[in-house]
mmCIF file of C-alpha atoms and ligand atoms in Angstrom:
data_model
loop_
_atom_site.group_PDB
_atom_site.id
_atom_site.type_symbol
_atom_site.label_atom_id
_atom_site.label_comp_id
_atom_site.label_asym_id
_atom_site.label_seq_id
_atom_site.Cartn_x
_atom_site.Cartn_y
_atom_site.Cartn_z
ATOM 1 C CA MET W 1 7.105 10.544 -18.784
ATOM 2 C CA ARG W 2 5.919 13.395 -16.522
ATOM 3 C CA VAL W 3 4.450 11.624 -13.440
ATOM 4 C CA LEU W 4 2.131 12.807 -10.519
ATOM 5 C CA ILE W 5 2.349 10.751 -7.607
ATOM 6 C CA THR W 6 -0.040 11.414 -4.627
ATOM 7 C CA GLY W 7 1.104 10.089 -1.321
ATOM 8 C CA CYS W 8 4.456 10.585 -2.294
ATOM 9 C CA ALA W 9 5.934 10.853 1.148
ATOM 10 C CA GLY W 10 4.519 7.640 2.396
ATOM 11 C CA PHE W 11 5.836 4.249 2.567
ATOM 12 C CA ILE W 12 5.014 3.017 -1.150
ATOM 13 C CA GLY W 13 4.703 6.326 -2.808
ATOM 14 C CA SER W 14 8.346 7.394 -1.905
ATOM 15 C CA HIS W 15 9.855 4.359 -3.141
ATOM 16 C CA LEU W 16 7.677 4.706 -6.673
ATOM 17 C CA ALA W 17 9.189 8.137 -6.878
ATOM 18 C CA GLU W 18 12.422 6.773 -6.493
ATOM 19 C CA ARG W 19 11.989 4.309 -9.203
ATOM 20 C CA PHE W 20 10.442 6.470 -11.652
ATOM 21 C CA LEU W 21 13.437 8.923 -11.259
ATOM 22 C CA LYS W 22 15.630 6.112 -11.802
ATOM 23 C CA GLU W 23 14.014 5.358 -15.051
ATOM 24 C CA GLY W 24 14.581 8.843 -16.340
ATOM 25 C CA HIS W 25 10.968 10.042 -15.799
ATOM 26 C CA GLU W 26 10.173 13.573 -14.067
ATOM 27 C CA VAL W 27 8.314 13.087 -10.883
ATOM 28 C CA ILE W 28 5.854 15.723 -9.285
ATOM 29 C CA GLY W 29 5.455 14.322 -5.690
ATOM 30 C CA MET W 30 2.168 15.608 -3.801
ATOM 31 C CA ASP W 31 1.525 14.797 -0.102
ATOM 32 C CA ASN W 32 -0.079 16.611 2.897
ATOM 33 C CA LEU W 33 2.146 14.795 5.206
ATOM 34 C CA ILE W 34 -0.703 13.668 7.596
ATOM 35 C CA THR W 35 0.622 10.117 7.704
ATOM 36 C CA GLY W 36 3.733 10.749 5.027
ATOM 37 C CA ASP W 37 6.853 11.557 6.378
ATOM 38 C CA ILE W 38 8.998 14.151 4.514
ATOM 39 C CA SER W 39 12.243 12.376 5.652
ATOM 40 C CA ASN W 40 11.377 9.532 3.339
ATOM 41 C CA ILE W 41 11.795 11.833 0.277
ATOM 42 C CA GLU W 42 14.437 14.182 1.712
ATOM 43 C CA HIS W 43 17.376 12.652 -0.420
ATOM 44 C CA LEU W 44 15.146 13.227 -3.498
ATOM 45 C CA PHE W 45 15.310 17.026 -3.109
ATOM 46 C CA GLY W 46 17.346 18.799 -5.560
ATOM 47 C CA ARG W 47 17.588 16.069 -7.647
ATOM 48 C CA ASP W 48 17.001 16.500 -11.350
ATOM 49 C CA GLY W 49 13.425 15.889 -12.337
ATOM 50 C CA PHE W 50 11.962 16.109 -8.619
ATOM 51 C CA THR W 51 9.381 18.465 -7.400
ATOM 52 C CA PHE W 52 7.487 18.408 -4.475
ATOM 53 C CA ILE W 53 4.040 19.901 -3.515
ATOM 54 C CA LYS W 54 2.664 20.003 -0.130
ATOM 55 C CA TYR W 55 -0.989 19.596 -0.643
ATOM 56 C CA ASP W 56 -4.443 17.961 0.138
ATOM 57 C CA VAL W 57 -5.624 16.154 -2.823
ATOM 58 C CA THR W 58 -9.140 16.065 -1.722
ATOM 59 C CA ASN W 59 -9.345 19.868 -2.924
ATOM 60 C CA TYR W 60 -9.245 21.155 -6.579
ATOM 61 C CA VAL W 61 -6.022 20.126 -7.645
ATOM 62 C CA HIS W 62 -4.005 21.686 -10.643
ATOM 63 C CA VAL W 63 -0.507 20.787 -12.078
ATOM 64 C CA PRO W 64 0.776 23.114 -14.709
ATOM 65 C CA GLY W 65 2.110 21.651 -17.672
ATOM 66 C CA LYS W 66 1.750 18.177 -19.319
ATOM 67 C CA LEU W 67 1.059 14.954 -17.440
ATOM 68 C CA ASP W 68 1.541 11.492 -18.608
ATOM 69 C CA ALA W 69 0.476 9.468 -15.655
ATOM 70 C CA ILE W 70 -1.234 9.856 -12.150
ATOM 71 C CA LEU W 71 -0.360 7.489 -9.513
ATOM 72 C CA HIS W 72 -2.914 8.193 -6.854
ATOM 73 C CA PHE W 73 -1.491 6.718 -3.389
ATOM 74 C CA ALA W 74 -2.517 9.205 -1.144
ATOM 75 C CA SER W 75 -4.265 7.814 1.873
ATOM 76 C CA PRO W 76 -3.999 6.697 5.654
ATOM 77 C CA ALA W 77 -3.197 2.994 5.083
ATOM 78 C CA SER W 78 -2.581 1.136 8.420
ATOM 79 C CA PRO W 79 -5.554 -0.009 10.510
ATOM 80 C CA LYS W 80 -4.341 2.242 13.184
ATOM 81 C CA ASP W 81 -4.179 5.442 10.913
ATOM 82 C CA TYR W 82 -7.310 4.935 9.059
ATOM 83 C CA GLN W 83 -9.203 4.519 12.474
ATOM 84 C CA GLN W 84 -7.651 7.630 13.903
ATOM 85 C CA LEU W 85 -8.379 9.627 10.538
ATOM 86 C CA PRO W 86 -11.531 8.074 9.532
ATOM 87 C CA ILE W 87 -13.021 11.186 7.755
ATOM 88 C CA GLN W 88 -9.733 12.204 6.057
ATOM 89 C CA THR W 89 -9.674 8.480 4.835
ATOM 90 C CA LEU W 90 -13.074 8.506 3.344
ATOM 91 C CA LYS W 91 -12.418 12.118 1.723
ATOM 92 C CA VAL W 92 -8.889 11.092 0.316
ATOM 93 C CA GLY W 93 -10.621 7.790 -1.118
ATOM 94 C CA SER W 94 -13.842 9.674 -2.572
ATOM 95 C CA LEU W 95 -12.868 13.562 -3.201
ATOM 96 C CA GLY W 96 -9.290 12.873 -3.512
ATOM 97 C CA THR W 97 -9.932 10.144 -6.156
ATOM 98 C CA HIS W 98 -12.455 12.338 -7.989
ATOM 99 C CA LYS W 99 -10.078 15.332 -8.063
ATOM 100 C CA THR W 100 -6.955 13.358 -9.334
ATOM 101 C CA LEU W 101 -9.317 11.492 -11.807
ATOM 102 C CA GLY W 102 -10.668 14.858 -13.047
ATOM 103 C CA LEU W 103 -6.925 15.990 -13.618
ATOM 104 C CA ALA W 104 -6.053 12.631 -15.516
ATOM 105 C CA LYS W 105 -8.974 13.510 -18.010
ATOM 106 C CA GLU W 106 -7.967 16.984 -18.536
ATOM 107 C CA LYS W 107 -4.122 16.050 -19.285
ATOM 108 C CA LYS W 108 -5.255 12.806 -20.955
ATOM 109 C CA ALA W 109 -2.877 10.941 -18.403
ATOM 110 C CA ILE W 110 -3.040 7.154 -17.341
ATOM 111 C CA PHE W 111 -4.711 7.050 -13.911
ATOM 112 C CA LEU W 112 -3.410 4.442 -11.749
ATOM 113 C CA LEU W 113 -5.192 3.814 -8.436
ATOM 114 C CA ALA W 114 -3.715 2.333 -5.309
ATOM 115 C CA SER W 115 -6.452 -0.087 -4.276
ATOM 116 C CA THR W 116 -6.147 -2.855 -1.679
ATOM 117 C CA SER W 117 -6.813 -6.352 -0.494
ATOM 118 C CA GLU W 118 -9.108 -4.779 1.968
ATOM 119 C CA VAL W 119 -11.759 -4.434 -0.872
ATOM 120 C CA TYR W 120 -12.196 -8.219 -0.217
ATOM 121 C CA GLY W 121 -12.908 -7.467 3.414
ATOM 122 C CA ASP W 122 -13.139 -10.573 5.625
ATOM 123 C CA PRO W 123 -13.055 -12.946 2.664
ATOM 124 C CA LEU W 124 -15.359 -16.041 2.265
ATOM 125 C CA VAL W 125 -13.375 -16.893 -0.850
ATOM 126 C CA HIS W 126 -9.670 -17.974 -0.669
ATOM 127 C CA PRO W 127 -7.167 -17.305 -2.258
ATOM 128 C CA GLN W 128 -8.603 -13.912 -3.524
ATOM 129 C CA LYS W 129 -9.092 -13.754 -7.187
ATOM 130 C CA GLU W 130 -10.030 -10.277 -8.863
ATOM 131 C CA ASP W 131 -13.263 -11.487 -9.702
ATOM 132 C CA TYR W 132 -14.436 -12.004 -5.980
ATOM 133 C CA TRP W 133 -16.895 -9.125 -4.708
ATOM 134 C CA GLY W 134 -15.688 -9.384 -1.189
ATOM 135 C CA ASN W 135 -17.256 -9.547 2.376
ATOM 136 C CA VAL W 136 -17.015 -6.168 3.733
ATOM 137 C CA ASN W 137 -18.849 -4.630 6.802
ATOM 138 C CA PRO W 138 -19.644 -0.902 5.693
ATOM 139 C CA ILE W 139 -20.027 0.613 8.918
ATOM 140 C CA GLY W 140 -17.413 -1.218 11.170
ATOM 141 C CA PRO W 141 -14.002 0.435 12.140
ATOM 142 C CA ARG W 142 -12.591 -0.947 8.760
ATOM 143 C CA GLY W 143 -15.388 0.494 6.931
ATOM 144 C CA VAL W 144 -13.995 3.856 6.254
ATOM 145 C CA TYR W 145 -10.675 2.673 4.314
ATOM 146 C CA ASP W 146 -12.514 -0.418 2.671
ATOM 147 C CA GLU W 147 -15.598 1.613 1.263
ATOM 148 C CA ALA W 148 -13.558 4.773 0.359
ATOM 149 C CA LYS W 149 -11.221 2.336 -1.831
ATOM 150 C CA ARG W 150 -14.283 0.474 -3.271
ATOM 151 C CA PHE W 151 -15.713 3.850 -4.142
ATOM 152 C CA ALA W 152 -12.456 4.616 -5.512
ATOM 153 C CA GLU W 153 -12.494 1.818 -7.720
ATOM 154 C CA ALA W 154 -15.954 2.305 -8.890
ATOM 155 C CA LEU W 155 -15.289 6.034 -9.675
ATOM 156 C CA THR W 156 -12.138 4.980 -11.630
ATOM 157 C CA MET W 157 -14.105 2.605 -13.590
ATOM 158 C CA ALA W 158 -16.730 5.130 -14.468
ATOM 159 C CA TYR W 159 -14.182 7.429 -15.683
ATOM 160 C CA HIS W 160 -12.760 4.877 -18.036
ATOM 161 C CA ARG W 161 -16.233 3.645 -19.426
ATOM 162 C CA TYR W 162 -17.693 7.034 -19.799
ATOM 163 C CA HIS W 163 -14.932 9.399 -20.337
ATOM 164 C CA GLY W 164 -12.405 6.741 -21.990
ATOM 165 C CA ILE W 165 -9.571 7.419 -19.703
ATOM 166 C CA GLU W 166 -6.684 4.881 -19.374
ATOM 167 C CA VAL W 167 -6.841 3.231 -16.063
ATOM 168 C CA ARG W 168 -5.157 0.819 -13.894
ATOM 169 C CA ILE W 169 -6.266 -0.578 -10.617
ATOM 170 C CA ALA W 170 -3.433 -2.069 -8.338
ATOM 171 C CA ARG W 171 -5.283 -4.243 -5.331
ATOM 172 C CA ILE W 172 -2.192 -4.100 -2.905
ATOM 173 C CA PHE W 173 -1.785 -6.938 -0.342
ATOM 174 C CA ASN W 174 0.223 -6.412 2.744
ATOM 175 C CA THR W 175 3.507 -4.962 2.045
ATOM 176 C CA PHE W 176 6.613 -4.313 3.990
ATOM 177 C CA GLY W 177 10.195 -2.940 4.066
ATOM 178 C CA GLU W 178 12.185 0.258 4.627
ATOM 179 C CA ARG W 179 10.252 3.404 5.409
ATOM 180 C CA MET W 180 7.299 1.954 7.083
ATOM 181 C CA ARG W 181 6.574 4.149 9.816
ATOM 182 C CA ILE W 182 7.841 2.515 13.187
ATOM 183 C CA ASP W 183 4.198 3.727 15.027
ATOM 184 C CA ASP W 184 2.014 2.801 12.221
ATOM 185 C CA GLY W 185 0.514 0.055 14.334
ATOM 186 C CA ARG W 186 0.859 -2.779 11.853
ATOM 187 C CA ALA W 187 2.123 -6.347 12.781
ATOM 188 C CA ILE W 188 5.692 -5.954 11.076
ATOM 189 C CA PRO W 189 6.600 -2.659 12.367
ATOM 190 C CA ASN W 190 5.156 -3.546 16.048
ATOM 191 C CA PHE W 191 7.030 -6.892 16.163
ATOM 192 C CA ILE W 192 10.432 -5.574 15.081
ATOM 193 C CA THR W 193 10.304 -2.701 17.309
ATOM 194 C CA GLN W 194 9.100 -4.798 20.130
ATOM 195 C CA ALA W 195 11.758 -7.713 19.503
ATOM 196 C CA LEU W 196 14.621 -4.962 18.987
ATOM 197 C CA LYS W 197 13.674 -3.618 22.423
ATOM 198 C CA GLY W 198 13.555 -7.153 24.015
ATOM 199 C CA GLU W 199 9.778 -6.587 24.774
ATOM 200 C CA ASP W 200 7.080 -9.070 24.169
ATOM 201 C CA LEU W 201 5.297 -9.077 20.728
ATOM 202 C CA THR W 202 1.713 -8.435 20.865
ATOM 203 C CA VAL W 203 0.019 -10.967 18.660
ATOM 204 C CA TYR W 204 -3.806 -10.187 18.341
ATOM 205 C CA GLY W 205 -6.165 -12.753 18.951
ATOM 206 C CA ASP W 206 -4.892 -16.381 18.668
ATOM 207 C CA GLY W 207 -2.413 -15.586 16.151
ATOM 208 C CA THR W 208 -3.884 -18.077 13.741
ATOM 209 C CA GLN W 209 -5.165 -15.369 11.343
ATOM 210 C CA THR W 210 -3.173 -15.325 8.220
ATOM 211 C CA ARG W 211 -1.494 -12.620 5.919
ATOM 212 C CA SER W 212 0.606 -12.894 2.833
ATOM 213 C CA PHE W 213 3.310 -10.320 2.797
ATOM 214 C CA CYS W 214 5.218 -8.917 -0.037
ATOM 215 C CA TYR W 215 8.648 -7.071 -0.004
ATOM 216 C CA ILE W 216 8.555 -3.367 -1.173
ATOM 217 C CA SER W 217 11.062 -3.842 -4.205
ATOM 218 C CA ASP W 218 8.765 -6.718 -5.604
ATOM 219 C CA MET W 219 5.505 -4.220 -5.094
ATOM 220 C CA VAL W 220 7.123 -1.311 -6.602
ATOM 221 C CA GLU W 221 8.030 -3.513 -9.869
ATOM 222 C CA GLY W 222 4.396 -5.117 -9.885
ATOM 223 C CA ILE W 223 3.068 -1.313 -10.026
ATOM 224 C CA TYR W 224 5.442 -0.277 -12.608
ATOM 225 C CA LYS W 225 4.598 -3.216 -14.818
ATOM 226 C CA LEU W 226 0.934 -2.481 -14.313
ATOM 227 C CA LEU W 227 1.214 0.999 -15.410
ATOM 228 C CA PHE W 228 2.903 0.136 -18.612
ATOM 229 C CA SER W 229 0.344 -2.718 -19.404
ATOM 230 C CA ASP W 230 -2.826 -2.122 -20.954
ATOM 231 C CA LEU W 231 -5.199 -3.725 -18.400
ATOM 232 C CA ASN W 232 -8.271 -1.335 -17.452
ATOM 233 C CA GLN W 233 -9.045 -3.607 -14.648
ATOM 234 C CA PRO W 234 -8.209 -4.595 -11.133
ATOM 235 C CA VAL W 235 -5.142 -6.437 -10.720
ATOM 236 C CA ASN W 236 -3.995 -8.275 -7.504
ATOM 237 C CA LEU W 237 -0.485 -7.460 -6.487
ATOM 238 C CA GLY W 238 1.050 -9.235 -3.511
ATOM 239 C CA ASN W 239 3.179 -12.323 -2.446
ATOM 240 C CA PRO W 240 1.176 -15.570 -2.164
ATOM 241 C CA VAL W 241 3.226 -16.985 0.648
ATOM 242 C CA GLU W 242 0.840 -16.941 3.312
ATOM 243 C CA MET W 243 1.540 -17.221 7.192
ATOM 244 C CA SER W 244 -0.101 -16.943 10.411
ATOM 245 C CA LEU W 245 0.795 -13.886 12.594
ATOM 246 C CA ASN W 246 2.143 -16.694 15.255
ATOM 247 C CA GLU W 247 4.561 -17.648 12.354
ATOM 248 C CA MET W 248 5.504 -14.161 11.504
ATOM 249 C CA ALA W 249 6.068 -13.152 15.302
ATOM 250 C CA ASN W 250 8.450 -16.148 15.851
ATOM 251 C CA LEU W 251 10.293 -15.570 12.588
ATOM 252 C CA ILE W 252 10.811 -11.820 13.752
ATOM 253 C CA ILE W 253 11.892 -13.235 17.209
ATOM 254 C CA LYS W 254 14.488 -15.518 15.483
ATOM 255 C CA LEU W 255 16.026 -13.089 13.224
ATOM 256 C CA THR W 256 16.394 -10.473 16.086
ATOM 257 C CA ASN W 257 17.763 -12.802 18.358
ATOM 258 C CA SER W 258 15.067 -11.415 20.774
ATOM 259 C CA LYS W 259 14.717 -12.284 24.381
ATOM 260 C CA GLY W 260 10.751 -11.331 23.711
ATOM 261 C CA LYS W 261 7.777 -13.739 23.900
ATOM 262 C CA ILE W 262 4.766 -13.636 22.248
ATOM 263 C CA LYS W 263 1.967 -11.880 24.453
ATOM 264 C CA TYR W 264 -1.665 -12.204 22.978
ATOM 265 C CA LEU W 265 -4.068 -9.310 23.122
ATOM 266 C CA PRO W 266 -7.865 -9.370 22.112
ATOM 267 C CA LEU W 267 -8.262 -9.527 18.104
ATOM 268 C CA PRO W 268 -9.625 -6.121 16.805
ATOM 269 C CA GLU W 269 -13.200 -5.895 15.306
ATOM 270 C CA ASP W 270 -13.638 -7.252 11.763
ATOM 271 C CA ASP W 271 -9.861 -8.407 11.617
ATOM 272 C CA PRO W 272 -9.913 -10.596 8.233
ATOM 273 C CA LYS W 273 -9.053 -14.054 9.289
ATOM 274 C CA ILE W 274 -7.322 -15.187 6.172
ATOM 275 C CA ARG W 275 -5.601 -13.229 3.106
ATOM 276 C CA GLN W 276 -3.938 -14.502 0.460
ATOM 277 C CA PRO W 277 -3.694 -13.199 -3.256
ATOM 278 C CA ASP W 278 -4.418 -15.203 -6.414
ATOM 279 C CA ILE W 279 -1.607 -13.576 -8.681
ATOM 280 C CA THR W 280 -2.707 -15.376 -11.871
ATOM 281 C CA LEU W 281 -3.808 -12.497 -13.640
ATOM 282 C CA ALA W 282 -0.443 -10.420 -12.914
ATOM 283 C CA LYS W 283 1.838 -13.595 -13.864
ATOM 284 C CA GLU W 284 0.099 -14.007 -16.846
ATOM 285 C CA LYS W 285 -0.465 -10.264 -18.235
ATOM 286 C CA LEU W 286 2.398 -8.637 -16.601
ATOM 287 C CA GLY W 287 5.042 -11.496 -16.254
ATOM 288 C CA TRP W 288 5.257 -10.356 -12.574
ATOM 289 C CA GLU W 289 5.608 -12.211 -9.461
ATOM 290 C CA PRO W 290 7.455 -11.443 -6.390
ATOM 291 C CA LYS W 291 11.010 -12.625 -5.989
ATOM 292 C CA VAL W 292 12.305 -11.588 -2.731
ATOM 293 C CA LYS W 293 11.912 -14.142 0.276
ATOM 294 C CA ILE W 294 10.119 -12.885 3.305
ATOM 295 C CA GLU W 295 13.401 -13.783 5.363
ATOM 296 C CA ASP W 296 15.457 -11.537 3.232
ATOM 297 C CA GLY W 297 13.040 -8.846 3.164
ATOM 298 C CA LEU W 298 12.717 -9.050 6.764
ATOM 299 C CA ILE W 299 16.603 -8.820 7.568
ATOM 300 C CA ARG W 300 16.486 -5.531 5.439
ATOM 301 C CA THR W 301 13.470 -4.074 7.318
ATOM 302 C CA ILE W 302 14.929 -4.841 10.797
ATOM 303 C CA GLU W 303 18.231 -3.062 9.738
ATOM 304 C CA TYR W 304 16.074 -0.243 8.806
ATOM 305 C CA PHE W 305 13.943 -0.216 12.162
ATOM 306 C CA LYS W 306 17.527 -0.454 14.210
ATOM 307 C CA MET W 307 18.737 2.862 12.463
ATOM 308 C CA LYS W 308 15.395 4.533 13.142
ATOM 309 C CA LEU W 309 15.469 3.371 16.759
ATOM 310 C CA ARG W 310 19.102 4.607 16.944
ATOM 311 C CA LYS W 311 17.754 8.278 16.008
HETATM 312 N N1 UDP Z 1 -1.539 -7.745 14.511
HETATM 313 C C1 UDP Z 1 -0.920 -8.392 15.539
HETATM 314 N N2 UDP Z 1 -0.323 -7.464 16.337
HETATM 315 C C2 UDP Z 1 0.140 -6.402 16.310
HETATM 316 C C3 UDP Z 1 -0.335 -5.524 15.039
HETATM 317 C C4 UDP Z 1 -1.426 -6.284 14.307
HETATM 318 O O1 UDP Z 1 -1.152 -9.445 15.679
HETATM 319 O O2 UDP Z 1 1.072 -5.820 16.926
HETATM 320 C C5 UDP Z 1 -2.387 -8.405 13.503
HETATM 321 C C6 UDP Z 1 -3.552 -7.884 13.069
HETATM 322 O O3 UDP Z 1 -4.557 -7.977 14.254
HETATM 323 C C7 UDP Z 1 -3.859 -8.507 11.903
HETATM 324 C C8 UDP Z 1 -2.345 -8.852 11.173
HETATM 325 O O4 UDP Z 1 -1.562 -8.657 12.487
HETATM 326 O O5 UDP Z 1 -4.616 -9.789 11.974
HETATM 327 C C9 UDP Z 1 -2.110 -7.736 10.243
HETATM 328 O O6 UDP Z 1 -2.089 -6.535 10.709
HETATM 329 P P1 UDP Z 1 -1.877 -5.076 10.179
HETATM 330 O O7 UDP Z 1 -2.231 -3.948 10.767
HETATM 331 O O8 UDP Z 1 -0.486 -5.327 9.724
HETATM 332 O O9 UDP Z 1 -2.713 -5.142 8.749
HETATM 333 P P2 UDP Z 1 -3.985 -5.632 7.990
HETATM 334 O O10 UDP Z 1 -3.568 -6.762 7.250
HETATM 335 O O11 UDP Z 1 -4.873 -5.993 9.159
HETATM 336 O O12 UDP Z 1 -4.482 -4.166 7.338
#
């Protein structure tokens, strides 16, 4: 296959590019590098079948030649990033999705949208199943991301229904691993960096809010399987092992042998109190479920951050 990956220099995008190349596909990576980092894909340059185009997909996008699949992963994705880049986030979710869907229609390519558990907002149903419509504040600080992705899902389904294009919608829950940006403001990069420096770990709120963290190799496997399925509907991808942020902070303190303690800071506005994917659909239709234990994933991620901090 000849595959276009937008957001190719990002955390998930770069791992996907690697996976598709490994399976013998040709990859065209696109990124405007506002939150992506070229060092994530530097090792792919010069490799057979890999091309990189620095481009902002909110503009008309043209790719010469055939395309079999488009994976639309371009977007700021951490709360800190999308609050610093609110307009870009809204534009890439709306205009960027429109442009890449237009390209998919033109090339008769399968379109896979990177959506998010944020479409469920601060959920009133637990765990979250694909048929839950969510509890989102459109005008809150997270609204720029949540509503952009909700619009992106609506547009993707409209292209499927009206133009008959093949679409896949991955609702990606919290994912972690190598190549997360050290300064993206998320819990795991913050905690690991603080723990390795012997500083206190900044837990927001009282730390009883929960998340379910999936290691990157499991996520990539889920996305790969979803692309090759026939599911023209949203599918949750994530690890159902749910834990509080207090538990995560303590686990990272233990794994890094850190002298750091927990320091409590105010909870950001609209921060979801609970989050856990119901992955029954992915299990039944894709034969997929996460395999990597959180501790094992964290150990690898900690090694990566150690290396980054030495640089
Ligand atoms: N969080 C925290 N300390 C940090 C960064 C984040 O306690 O230094 C909390 C955040 O308030 C949220 C959870 O960790 O409750 C997960 O945050 P993250 O930014 O990783 O992603 P989210 O799931 O909120 O999109």
